[in-house]
Coordinates of C-alpha atoms in Angstrom, one line a residue:
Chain A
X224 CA -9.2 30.4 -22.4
X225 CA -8.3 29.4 -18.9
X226 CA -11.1 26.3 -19.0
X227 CA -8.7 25.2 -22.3
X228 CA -5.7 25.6 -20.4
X229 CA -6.7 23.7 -17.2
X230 CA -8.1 20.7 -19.6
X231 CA -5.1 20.9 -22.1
X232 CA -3.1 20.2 -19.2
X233 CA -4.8 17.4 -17.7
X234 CA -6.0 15.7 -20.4
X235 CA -3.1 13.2 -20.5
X236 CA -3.4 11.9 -17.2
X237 CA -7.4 11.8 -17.7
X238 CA -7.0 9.8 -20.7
X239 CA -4.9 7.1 -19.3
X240 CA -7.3 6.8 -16.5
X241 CA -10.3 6.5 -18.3
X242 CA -8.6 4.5 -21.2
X243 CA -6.6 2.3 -18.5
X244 CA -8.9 2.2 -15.9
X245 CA -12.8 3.1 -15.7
X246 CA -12.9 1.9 -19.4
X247 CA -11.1 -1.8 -18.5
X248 CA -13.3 -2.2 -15.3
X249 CA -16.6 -0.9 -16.2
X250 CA -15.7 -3.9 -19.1
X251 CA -15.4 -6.3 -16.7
X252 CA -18.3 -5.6 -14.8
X253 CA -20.6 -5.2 -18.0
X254 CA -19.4 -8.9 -18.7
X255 CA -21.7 -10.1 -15.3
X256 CA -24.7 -8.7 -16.5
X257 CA -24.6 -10.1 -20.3
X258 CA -23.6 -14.0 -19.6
X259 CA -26.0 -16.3 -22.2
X260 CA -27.9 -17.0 -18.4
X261 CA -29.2 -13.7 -17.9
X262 CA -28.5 -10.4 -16.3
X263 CA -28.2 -11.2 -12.4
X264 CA -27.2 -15.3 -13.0
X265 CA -23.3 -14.8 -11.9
X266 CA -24.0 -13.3 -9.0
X267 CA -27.0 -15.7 -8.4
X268 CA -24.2 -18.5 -8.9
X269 CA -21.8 -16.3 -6.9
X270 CA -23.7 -16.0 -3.6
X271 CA -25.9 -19.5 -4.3
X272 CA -22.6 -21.4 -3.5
X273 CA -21.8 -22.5 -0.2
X274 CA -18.0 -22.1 -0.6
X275 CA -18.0 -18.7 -2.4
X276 CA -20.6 -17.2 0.8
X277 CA -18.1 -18.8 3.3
X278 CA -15.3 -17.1 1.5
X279 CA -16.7 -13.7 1.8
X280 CA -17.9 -13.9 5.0
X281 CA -14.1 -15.2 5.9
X282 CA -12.9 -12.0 4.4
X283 CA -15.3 -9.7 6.0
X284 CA -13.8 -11.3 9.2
X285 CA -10.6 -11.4 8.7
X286 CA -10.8 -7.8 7.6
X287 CA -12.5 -6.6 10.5
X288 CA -10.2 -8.4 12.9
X289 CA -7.6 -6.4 10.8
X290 CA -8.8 -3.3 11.6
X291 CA -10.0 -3.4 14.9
X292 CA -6.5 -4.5 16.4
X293 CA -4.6 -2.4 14.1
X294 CA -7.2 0.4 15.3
X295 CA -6.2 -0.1 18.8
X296 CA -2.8 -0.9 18.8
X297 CA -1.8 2.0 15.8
X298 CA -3.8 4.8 18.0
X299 CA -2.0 3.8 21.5
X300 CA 0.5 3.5 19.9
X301 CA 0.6 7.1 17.7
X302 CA -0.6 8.7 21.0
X303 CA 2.3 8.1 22.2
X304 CA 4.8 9.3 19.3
X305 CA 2.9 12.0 19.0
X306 CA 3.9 13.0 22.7
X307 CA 7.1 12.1 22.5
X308 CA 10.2 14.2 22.5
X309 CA 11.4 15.6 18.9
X310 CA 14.7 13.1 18.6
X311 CA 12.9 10.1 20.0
X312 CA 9.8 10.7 17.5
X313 CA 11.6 10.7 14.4
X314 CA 13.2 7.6 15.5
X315 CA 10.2 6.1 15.7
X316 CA 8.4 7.7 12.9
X317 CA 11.4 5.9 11.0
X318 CA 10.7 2.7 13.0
X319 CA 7.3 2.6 11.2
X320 CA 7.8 4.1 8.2
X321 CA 10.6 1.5 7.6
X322 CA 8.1 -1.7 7.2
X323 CA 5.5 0.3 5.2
X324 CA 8.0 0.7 2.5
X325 CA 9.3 -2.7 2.6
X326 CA 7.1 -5.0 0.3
X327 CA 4.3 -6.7 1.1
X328 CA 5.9 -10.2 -0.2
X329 CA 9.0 -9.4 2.0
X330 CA 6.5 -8.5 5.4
X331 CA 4.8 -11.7 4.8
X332 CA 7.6 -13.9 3.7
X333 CA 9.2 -12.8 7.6
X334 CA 5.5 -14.4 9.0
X335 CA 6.3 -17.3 7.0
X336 CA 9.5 -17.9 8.7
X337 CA 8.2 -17.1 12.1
X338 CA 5.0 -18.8 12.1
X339 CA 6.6 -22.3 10.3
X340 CA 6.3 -25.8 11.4
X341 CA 9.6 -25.5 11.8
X342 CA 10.1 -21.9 12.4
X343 CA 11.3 -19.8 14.6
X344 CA 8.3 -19.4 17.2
X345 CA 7.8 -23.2 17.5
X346 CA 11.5 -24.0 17.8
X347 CA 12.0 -21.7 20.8
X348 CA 8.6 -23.1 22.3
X349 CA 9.8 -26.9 21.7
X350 CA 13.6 -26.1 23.1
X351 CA 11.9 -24.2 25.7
X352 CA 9.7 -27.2 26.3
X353 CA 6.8 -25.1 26.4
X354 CA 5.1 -27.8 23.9
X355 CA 5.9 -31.2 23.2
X356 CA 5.3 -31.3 19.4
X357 CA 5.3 -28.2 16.8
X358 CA 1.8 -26.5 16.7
X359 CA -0.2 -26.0 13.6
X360 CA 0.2 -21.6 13.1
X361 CA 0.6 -21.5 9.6
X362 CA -2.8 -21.7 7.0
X363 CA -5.0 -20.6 9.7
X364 CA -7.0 -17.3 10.0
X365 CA -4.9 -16.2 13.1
X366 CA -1.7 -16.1 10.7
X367 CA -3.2 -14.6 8.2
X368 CA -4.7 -11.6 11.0
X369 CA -1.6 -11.4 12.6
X370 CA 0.5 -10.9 9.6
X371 CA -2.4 -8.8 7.6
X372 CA -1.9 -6.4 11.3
X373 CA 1.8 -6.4 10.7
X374 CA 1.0 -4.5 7.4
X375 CA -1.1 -2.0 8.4
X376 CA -0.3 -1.0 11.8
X377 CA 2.4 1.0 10.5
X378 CA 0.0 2.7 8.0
X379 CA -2.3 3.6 10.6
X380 CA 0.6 5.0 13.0
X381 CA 1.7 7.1 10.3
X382 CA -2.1 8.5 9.5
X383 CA -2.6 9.1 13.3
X384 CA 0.0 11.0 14.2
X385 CA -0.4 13.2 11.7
X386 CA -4.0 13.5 13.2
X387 CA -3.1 13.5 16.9
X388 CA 0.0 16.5 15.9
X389 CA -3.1 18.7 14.7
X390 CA -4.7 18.8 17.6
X391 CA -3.8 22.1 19.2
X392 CA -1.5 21.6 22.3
X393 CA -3.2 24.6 24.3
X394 CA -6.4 22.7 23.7
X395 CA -4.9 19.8 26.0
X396 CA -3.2 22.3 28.3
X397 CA -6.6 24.2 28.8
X398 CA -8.2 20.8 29.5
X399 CA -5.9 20.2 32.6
X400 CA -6.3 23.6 33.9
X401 CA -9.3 23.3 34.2
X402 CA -9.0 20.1 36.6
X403 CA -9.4 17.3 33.9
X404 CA -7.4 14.0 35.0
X405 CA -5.1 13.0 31.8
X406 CA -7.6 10.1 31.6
X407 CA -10.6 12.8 31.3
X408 CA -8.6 14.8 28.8
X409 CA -7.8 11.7 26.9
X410 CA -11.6 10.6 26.6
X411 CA -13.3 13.4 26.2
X412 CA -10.5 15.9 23.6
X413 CA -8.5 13.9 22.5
X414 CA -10.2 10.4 21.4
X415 CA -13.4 12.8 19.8
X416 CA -10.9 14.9 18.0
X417 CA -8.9 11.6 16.4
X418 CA -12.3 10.2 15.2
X419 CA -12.2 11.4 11.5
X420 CA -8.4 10.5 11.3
X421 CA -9.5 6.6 13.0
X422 CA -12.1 6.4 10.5
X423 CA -9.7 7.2 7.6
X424 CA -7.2 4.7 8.9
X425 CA -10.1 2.8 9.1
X426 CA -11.1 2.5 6.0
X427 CA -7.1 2.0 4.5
X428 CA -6.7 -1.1 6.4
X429 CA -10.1 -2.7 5.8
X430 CA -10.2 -2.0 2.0
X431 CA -6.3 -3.0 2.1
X432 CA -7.0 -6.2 4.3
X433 CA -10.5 -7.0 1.7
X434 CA -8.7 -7.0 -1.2
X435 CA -5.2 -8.1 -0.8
X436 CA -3.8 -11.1 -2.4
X437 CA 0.0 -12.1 -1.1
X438 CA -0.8 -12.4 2.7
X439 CA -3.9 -14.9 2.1
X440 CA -1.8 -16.4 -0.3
X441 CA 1.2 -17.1 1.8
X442 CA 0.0 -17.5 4.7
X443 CA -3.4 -18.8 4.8
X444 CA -2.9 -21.1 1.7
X445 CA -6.4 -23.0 0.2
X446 CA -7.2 -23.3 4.3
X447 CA -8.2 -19.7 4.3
X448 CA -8.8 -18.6 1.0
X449 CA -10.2 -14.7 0.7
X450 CA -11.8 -13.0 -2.3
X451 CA -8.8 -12.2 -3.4
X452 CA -7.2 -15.7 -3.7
X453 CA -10.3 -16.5 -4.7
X454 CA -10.4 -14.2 -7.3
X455 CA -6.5 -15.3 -8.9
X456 CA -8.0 -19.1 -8.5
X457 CA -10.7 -18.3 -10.9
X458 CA -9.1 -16.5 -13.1
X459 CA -5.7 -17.9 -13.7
X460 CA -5.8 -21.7 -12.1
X461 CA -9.5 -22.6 -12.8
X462 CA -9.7 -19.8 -16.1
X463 CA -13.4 -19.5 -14.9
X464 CA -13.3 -15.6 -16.2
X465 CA -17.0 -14.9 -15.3
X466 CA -16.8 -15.9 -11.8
X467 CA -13.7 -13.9 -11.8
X468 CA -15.4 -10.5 -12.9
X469 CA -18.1 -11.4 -10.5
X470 CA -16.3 -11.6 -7.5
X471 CA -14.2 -8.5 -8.7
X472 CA -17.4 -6.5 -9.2
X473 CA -18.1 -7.7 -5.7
X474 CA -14.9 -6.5 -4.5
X475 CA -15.0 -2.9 -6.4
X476 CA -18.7 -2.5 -5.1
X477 CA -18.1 -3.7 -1.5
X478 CA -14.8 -1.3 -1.3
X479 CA -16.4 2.0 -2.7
X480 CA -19.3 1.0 -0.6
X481 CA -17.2 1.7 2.8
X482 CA -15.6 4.5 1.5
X483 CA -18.4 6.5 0.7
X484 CA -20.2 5.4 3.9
X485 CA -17.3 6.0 6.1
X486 CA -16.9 9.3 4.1
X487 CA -20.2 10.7 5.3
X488 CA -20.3 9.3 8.9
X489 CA -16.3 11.5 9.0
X490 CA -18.3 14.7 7.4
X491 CA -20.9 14.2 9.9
X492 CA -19.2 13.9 12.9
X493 CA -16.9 16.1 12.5
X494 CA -17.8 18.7 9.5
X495 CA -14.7 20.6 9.4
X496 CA -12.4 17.9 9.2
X497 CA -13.5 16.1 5.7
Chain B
X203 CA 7.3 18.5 23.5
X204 CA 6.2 16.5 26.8
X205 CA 2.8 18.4 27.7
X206 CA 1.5 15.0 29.6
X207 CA 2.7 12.1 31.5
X208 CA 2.6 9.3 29.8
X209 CA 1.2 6.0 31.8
X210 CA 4.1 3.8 31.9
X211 CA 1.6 0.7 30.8
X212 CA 1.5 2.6 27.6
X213 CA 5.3 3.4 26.9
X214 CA 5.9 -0.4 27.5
X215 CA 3.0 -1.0 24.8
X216 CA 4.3 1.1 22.1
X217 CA 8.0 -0.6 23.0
X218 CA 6.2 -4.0 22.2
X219 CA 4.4 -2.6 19.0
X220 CA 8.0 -1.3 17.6
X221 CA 9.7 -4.7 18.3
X222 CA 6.9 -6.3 16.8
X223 CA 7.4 -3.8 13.7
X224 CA 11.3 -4.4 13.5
X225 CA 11.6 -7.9 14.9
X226 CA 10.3 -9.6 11.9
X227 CA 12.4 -7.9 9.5
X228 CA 15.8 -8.8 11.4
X229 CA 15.0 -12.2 11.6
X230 CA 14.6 -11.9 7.9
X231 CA 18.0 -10.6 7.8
X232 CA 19.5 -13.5 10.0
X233 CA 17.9 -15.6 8.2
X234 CA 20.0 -14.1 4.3
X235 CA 22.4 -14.5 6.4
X236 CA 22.8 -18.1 7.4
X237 CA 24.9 -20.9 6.3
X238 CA 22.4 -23.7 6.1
X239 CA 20.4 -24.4 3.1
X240 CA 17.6 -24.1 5.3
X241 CA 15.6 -21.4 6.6
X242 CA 16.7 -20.8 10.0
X243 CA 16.9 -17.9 12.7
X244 CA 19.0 -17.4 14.6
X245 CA 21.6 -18.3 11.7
X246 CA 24.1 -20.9 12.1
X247 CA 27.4 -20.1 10.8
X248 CA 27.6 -16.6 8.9
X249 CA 27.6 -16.8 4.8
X250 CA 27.4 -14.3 1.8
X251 CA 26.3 -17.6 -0.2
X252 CA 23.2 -16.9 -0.5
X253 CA 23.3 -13.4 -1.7
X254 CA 25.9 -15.2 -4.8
X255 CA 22.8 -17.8 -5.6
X256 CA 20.6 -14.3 -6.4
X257 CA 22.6 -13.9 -9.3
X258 CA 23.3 -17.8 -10.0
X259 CA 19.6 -17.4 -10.4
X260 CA 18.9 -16.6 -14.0
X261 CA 15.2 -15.5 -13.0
X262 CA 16.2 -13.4 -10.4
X263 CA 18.5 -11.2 -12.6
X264 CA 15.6 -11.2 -15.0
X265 CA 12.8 -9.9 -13.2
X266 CA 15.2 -7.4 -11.0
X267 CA 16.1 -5.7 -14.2
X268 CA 12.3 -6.0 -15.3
X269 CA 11.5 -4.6 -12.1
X270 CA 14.1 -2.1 -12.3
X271 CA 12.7 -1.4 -16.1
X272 CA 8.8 -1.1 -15.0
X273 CA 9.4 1.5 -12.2
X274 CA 11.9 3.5 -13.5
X275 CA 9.6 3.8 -17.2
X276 CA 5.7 4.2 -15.0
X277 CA 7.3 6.5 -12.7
X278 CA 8.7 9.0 -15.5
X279 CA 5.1 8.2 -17.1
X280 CA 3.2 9.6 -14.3
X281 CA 5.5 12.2 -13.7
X282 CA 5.3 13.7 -17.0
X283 CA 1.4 13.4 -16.7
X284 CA 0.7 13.8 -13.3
X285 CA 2.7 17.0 -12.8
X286 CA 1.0 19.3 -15.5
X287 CA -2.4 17.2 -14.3
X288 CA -1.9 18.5 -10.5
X289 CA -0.5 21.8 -11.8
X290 CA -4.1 22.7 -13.4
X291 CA -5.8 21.1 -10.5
X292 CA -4.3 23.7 -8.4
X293 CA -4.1 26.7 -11.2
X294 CA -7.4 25.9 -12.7
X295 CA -9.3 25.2 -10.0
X296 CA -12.3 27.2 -10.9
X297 CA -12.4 26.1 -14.3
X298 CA -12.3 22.4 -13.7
X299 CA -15.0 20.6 -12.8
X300 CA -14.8 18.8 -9.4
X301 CA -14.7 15.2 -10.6
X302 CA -11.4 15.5 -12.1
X303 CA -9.6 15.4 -8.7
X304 CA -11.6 12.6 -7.9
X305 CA -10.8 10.2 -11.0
X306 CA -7.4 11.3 -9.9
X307 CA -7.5 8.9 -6.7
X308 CA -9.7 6.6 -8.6
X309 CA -6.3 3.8 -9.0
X310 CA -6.3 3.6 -5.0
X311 CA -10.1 2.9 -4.6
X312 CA -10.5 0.5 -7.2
X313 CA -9.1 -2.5 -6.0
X314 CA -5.3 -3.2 -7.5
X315 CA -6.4 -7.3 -8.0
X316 CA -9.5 -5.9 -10.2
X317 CA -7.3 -3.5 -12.1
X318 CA -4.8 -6.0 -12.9
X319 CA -7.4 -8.7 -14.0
X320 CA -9.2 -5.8 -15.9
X321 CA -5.6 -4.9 -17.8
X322 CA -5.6 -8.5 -18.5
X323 CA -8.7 -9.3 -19.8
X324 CA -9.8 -6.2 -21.5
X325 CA -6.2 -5.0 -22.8
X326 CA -3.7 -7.8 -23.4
X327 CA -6.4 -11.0 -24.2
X328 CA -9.1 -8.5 -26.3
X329 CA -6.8 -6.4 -28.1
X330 CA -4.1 -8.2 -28.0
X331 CA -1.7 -5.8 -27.0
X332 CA 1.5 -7.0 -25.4
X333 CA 1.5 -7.8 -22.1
X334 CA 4.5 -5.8 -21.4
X335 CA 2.5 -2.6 -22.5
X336 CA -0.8 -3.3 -20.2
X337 CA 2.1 -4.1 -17.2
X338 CA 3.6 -0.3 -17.6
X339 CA 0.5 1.2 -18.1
X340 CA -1.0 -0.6 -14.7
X341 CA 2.2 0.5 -13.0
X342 CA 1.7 3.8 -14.4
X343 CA -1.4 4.1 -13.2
X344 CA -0.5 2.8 -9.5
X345 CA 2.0 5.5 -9.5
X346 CA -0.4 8.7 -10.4
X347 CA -2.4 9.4 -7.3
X348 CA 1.1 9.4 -5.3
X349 CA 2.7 12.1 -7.9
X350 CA -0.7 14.3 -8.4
X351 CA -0.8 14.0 -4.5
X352 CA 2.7 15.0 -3.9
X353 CA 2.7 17.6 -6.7
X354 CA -0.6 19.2 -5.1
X355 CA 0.9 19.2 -1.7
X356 CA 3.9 21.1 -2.8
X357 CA 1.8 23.6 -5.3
X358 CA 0.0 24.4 -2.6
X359 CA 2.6 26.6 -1.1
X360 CA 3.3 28.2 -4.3
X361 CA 2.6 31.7 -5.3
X362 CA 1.1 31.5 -8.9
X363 CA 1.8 35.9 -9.3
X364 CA 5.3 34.7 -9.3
X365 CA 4.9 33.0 -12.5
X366 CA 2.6 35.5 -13.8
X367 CA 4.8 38.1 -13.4
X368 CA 7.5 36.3 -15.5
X369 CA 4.8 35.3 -18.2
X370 CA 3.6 38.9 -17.9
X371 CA 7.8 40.0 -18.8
X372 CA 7.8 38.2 -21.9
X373 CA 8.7 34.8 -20.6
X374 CA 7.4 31.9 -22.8
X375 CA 5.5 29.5 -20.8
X376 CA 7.4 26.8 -21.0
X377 CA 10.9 28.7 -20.0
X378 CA 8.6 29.7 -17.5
X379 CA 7.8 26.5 -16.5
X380 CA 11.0 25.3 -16.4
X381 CA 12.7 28.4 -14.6
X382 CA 10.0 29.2 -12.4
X383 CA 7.7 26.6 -11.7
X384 CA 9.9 23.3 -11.3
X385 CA 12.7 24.7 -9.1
X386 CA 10.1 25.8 -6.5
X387 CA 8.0 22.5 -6.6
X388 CA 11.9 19.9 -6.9
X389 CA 11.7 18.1 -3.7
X390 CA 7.8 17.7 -4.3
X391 CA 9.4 15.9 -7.6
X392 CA 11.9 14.0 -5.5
X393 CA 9.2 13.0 -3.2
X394 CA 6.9 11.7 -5.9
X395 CA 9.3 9.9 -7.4
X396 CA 10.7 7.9 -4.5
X397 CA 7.9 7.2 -3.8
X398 CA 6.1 6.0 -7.1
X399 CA 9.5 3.8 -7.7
X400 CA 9.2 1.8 -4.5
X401 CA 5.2 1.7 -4.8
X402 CA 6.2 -0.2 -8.6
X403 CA 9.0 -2.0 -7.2
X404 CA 7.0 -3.8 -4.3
X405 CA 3.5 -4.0 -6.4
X406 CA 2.2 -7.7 -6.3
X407 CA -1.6 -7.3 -7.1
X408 CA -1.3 -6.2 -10.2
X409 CA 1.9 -7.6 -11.3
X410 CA 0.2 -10.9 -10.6
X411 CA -1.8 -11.5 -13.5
X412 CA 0.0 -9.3 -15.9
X413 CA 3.1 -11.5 -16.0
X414 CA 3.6 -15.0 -17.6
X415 CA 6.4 -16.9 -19.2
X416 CA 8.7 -14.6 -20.5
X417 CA 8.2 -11.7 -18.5
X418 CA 7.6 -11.3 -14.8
X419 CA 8.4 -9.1 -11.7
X420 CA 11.0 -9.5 -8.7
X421 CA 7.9 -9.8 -6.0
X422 CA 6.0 -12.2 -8.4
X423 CA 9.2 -14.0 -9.2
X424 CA 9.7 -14.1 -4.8
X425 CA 6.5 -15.6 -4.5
X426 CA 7.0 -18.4 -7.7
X427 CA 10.1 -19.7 -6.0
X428 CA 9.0 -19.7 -2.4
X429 CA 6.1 -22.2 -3.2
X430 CA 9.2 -24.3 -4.8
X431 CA 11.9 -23.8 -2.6
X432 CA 12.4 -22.8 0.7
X433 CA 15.5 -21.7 1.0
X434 CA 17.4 -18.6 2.5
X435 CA 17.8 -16.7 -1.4
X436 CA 14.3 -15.2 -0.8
X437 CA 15.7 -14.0 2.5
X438 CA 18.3 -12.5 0.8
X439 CA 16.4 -10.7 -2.0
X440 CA 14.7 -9.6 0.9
X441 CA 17.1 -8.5 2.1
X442 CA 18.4 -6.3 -0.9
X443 CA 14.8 -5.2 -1.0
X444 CA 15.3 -4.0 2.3
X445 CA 18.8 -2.0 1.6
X446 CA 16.8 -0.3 -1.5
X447 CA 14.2 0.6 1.2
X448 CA 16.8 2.4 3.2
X449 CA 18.8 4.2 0.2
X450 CA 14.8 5.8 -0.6
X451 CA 14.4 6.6 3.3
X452 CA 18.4 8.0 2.7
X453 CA 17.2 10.4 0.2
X454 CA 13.9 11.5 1.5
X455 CA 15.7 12.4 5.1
X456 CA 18.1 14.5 3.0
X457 CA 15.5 16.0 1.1
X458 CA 12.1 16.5 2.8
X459 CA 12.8 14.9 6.4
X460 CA 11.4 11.9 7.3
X461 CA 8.6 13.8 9.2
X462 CA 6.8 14.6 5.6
X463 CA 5.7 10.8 5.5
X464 CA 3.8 11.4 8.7
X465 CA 2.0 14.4 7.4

């Protein structure tokens, strides 16, 4: 009786998943294994082309450039809301929560005007005479890194605070009793504690940075194209629908790849935590 | 509380990270806010003309009502499912198997480009549905893992004898439902739904290829005229994006704190 209440409820939402989501993808990625060329030939074609490989590779880079700085910067930089006195945090906490809900078309459309021939950065540099002619910054990989960071450092403040607040206080305190230098305390509690949160933040920015569309788009142009720009060429400029559902079955398999790996290297090394 | 000094090297670091995080967005504003039919920071003369040319725009007003249409309908969607969906999750957790919460948070691993391009090309191309039907659906399903998550969060908290003892009384369950379970779990609600709404409002991924001629979003509309045009109205959409964005932090301070974001 219970079982039939607990499925009688949720039904509804498990039928629009399945009907609106595993059914619709699992379609698309049945389509790359039943072309007319046989079962593995779109992704033979996918990773046989020169272009395609470089694109990939460009977005496993960019990705991981992503993440690493937005590693760094968002756990100094949560470190230090986390310490920080009760008015002054929520200030901040609003400081960062502010840009995550501002789109990402918005967040990247202020890159735009920064990064611009004639934008902001390289007006002030000219007038400033720091350069003689306006510099190249926009459809180029650092652009698209710096303004992919700009997305997702917030995201990763907001995850590690929550992480660094959990750690208990009297932990810390116990630390420097017993004669560790903050730097000590910071290295050998704190930073081991954060791990599973840095690895969930992680894996939010570099599945965000591998399959996001607008910033690439805007920002990196046809210079820097990324699977996902990729992806939207095929399918809606070149209306190559095959080599679409190929690289998104790339994209669906690469993403729940990382999660799942990243998943069990959190449960591992820290077993309460996940 | 201050248990540890802070190095100073750090203080001016997380300084520079929060100008980097607000700089961009007041330039953005200076930039709505200029005269010059140019984009240009900082702005040179003050004008409201580009906020008029929003509505001069006839796309504009289209997809902002669109937009409006989409969130407002997928958010209500989800709600009505996701609530009862996260209730048994939490009441039934025995008796469900432990997959369910899983296909639950399946819309945020699954890429949003795939989904989109899946909607398109399974839904609206091979059975023919109407495009604007697949678009509400995908923002629908955008929208659920935020209100199951939410919903969970605040269930969590909640002290099912409660509800047992009113059932056990003679109250029908949905009375019960309705008198017991909602009030306790409302900002929960509130929370969800902020946050759903802005999630549909901003969505570009899969927006993208489930609009065409004839129907299309704000963000996707944004990103059509910026590769015509570059002038300061997308700095002013922007801008009223950006008021919306404070009205939802307005409501959430006044009903959770801010705080509950960071959790």
């Amino acid at each position: 009786m219970k079982r039939f209440a607990g499925w009688t409820l949720a039904s509804p939402a498990t039928l629009l998943v399945v009907v609106f989501l595993v059914l619709p993808v699992l379609a698309t990625i049945v389509t790359t294994f039943t072309t007319p060329g046989g079962p593995f030939s779109t992704y033979a074609a996918f990773f046989g082309s020169g272009f395609r490989r470089t694109v990939l590779w460009r977005t496993i880079q960019v990705s991981l450039a992503t993440t690493v700085i937005a590693l760094v910067i968002g756990f100094l930089t949560a470190y230090v809301v986390s310490r920080s006195p009760g008015w002054l945090k929520s200030i901040l906490i609003v400081a960062a929560v502010f840009p995550l809900l501002t789109g990402v078309v918005v967040r990247s459309f202020a890159w735009l005007i920064i990064l611009g021939k004639n934008g902001i950065l390289n007006t002030t540099l000219l007038n400033l005479g720091v350069i003689g002619e306006p510099l190249t910054m926009l459809y180029t990989q650092g652009a698209v890194i710096i303004a992919m960071v700009y997305l997702f450092v917030p995201l990763m403040i907001l995850t590690l605070v929550g992480v660094l607040e959990a750690i208990p206080d009297d932990l810390i305190q116990a630390s420097a009793s017993l004669g560790a230098k903050p730097t000590a305390t910071f290295m050998q509690v704190t930073l081991p504690l954060a791990v599973p949160g840095l690895i969930v933040g992680a894996v939010l920015v570099f599945t965000g940075s591998f399959t996001s569309y607008a910033t690439p788009q805007l920002l990196g142009g046809e210079q820097v194209m990324m699977m996902g720009t990729l992806m939207y060429q095929q399918a809606m400029v070149v209306f190559d629908w095959v080599a679409a559902s190929t690289i998104a079955a790339v994209m669906v398999v690469i993403t729940i790849a990382i999660v799942l790996l990243m998943t069990r290297v959190a449960r591992r090394l820290n077993p309460m935590a996940v | 509380m201050m248990t540890q000094k802070i190095h100073p090297l750090l203080i001016a670091g997380t300084v520079l990270v929060f100008m980097f995080l607000v700089g961009p967005l007041i330039i953005v504003l200076g930039a709505a806010l200029s005269d010059t039919t140019y984009l240009t920071f900082p702005p040179q003369g003050l004008s409201l003309r580009w906020f008029e040319n929003i509505f001069a725009i006839d796309a504009f007003r289209r997809t902002i009502l669109t937009s409006l249409q989409i969130a407002l309908l997928s958010t209500v969607i989800a709600l009505i499912i996701g609530i009862p969906a996260a209730y048994a999750l939490n009441r039934y957790r025995i008796q469900l198997p432990g997959w369910l919460s899983t296909l639950f948070v399946l819309p945020v691993l699954v890429p949003e480009l795939v989904l989109g391009f899946s909607l398109l090309k399974n839904l609206a191309v091979q059975f023919n549905s109407p495009i604007y039907v697949a678009l509400l659906f995908g923002h629908a399903l955008l929208v659920l893992p935020y209100v199951v998550r939410v919903i969970s969060a605040s269930l969590a908290s909640f002290d099912f004898s409660i509800e047992e003892a009113a059932i056990s009384l003679g109250s029908p369950p949905l009375k019960t439902f309705f008198t017991i379970l909602l009030p306790n779990v409302r900002s929960g609600v509130i929370a969800a739904f902020i946050l759903a709404f802005i999630t549909s409002i901003n969505d570009v991924s899969i927006s993208i290829f489930l609009t065409g001629p004839g129907l299309s979003t704000l963000p996707i509309q944004l990103l059509a005229h910026m590769e015509q045009f570059f002038d300061p109205t997308v700095a002013s959409v922007s801008v009223l994006l950006m008021l919306l964005t404070v009205a939802v932090m307005a409501i959430v301070e006044r009903t959770l704190g801010l705080t509950f974001l960071a959790k």
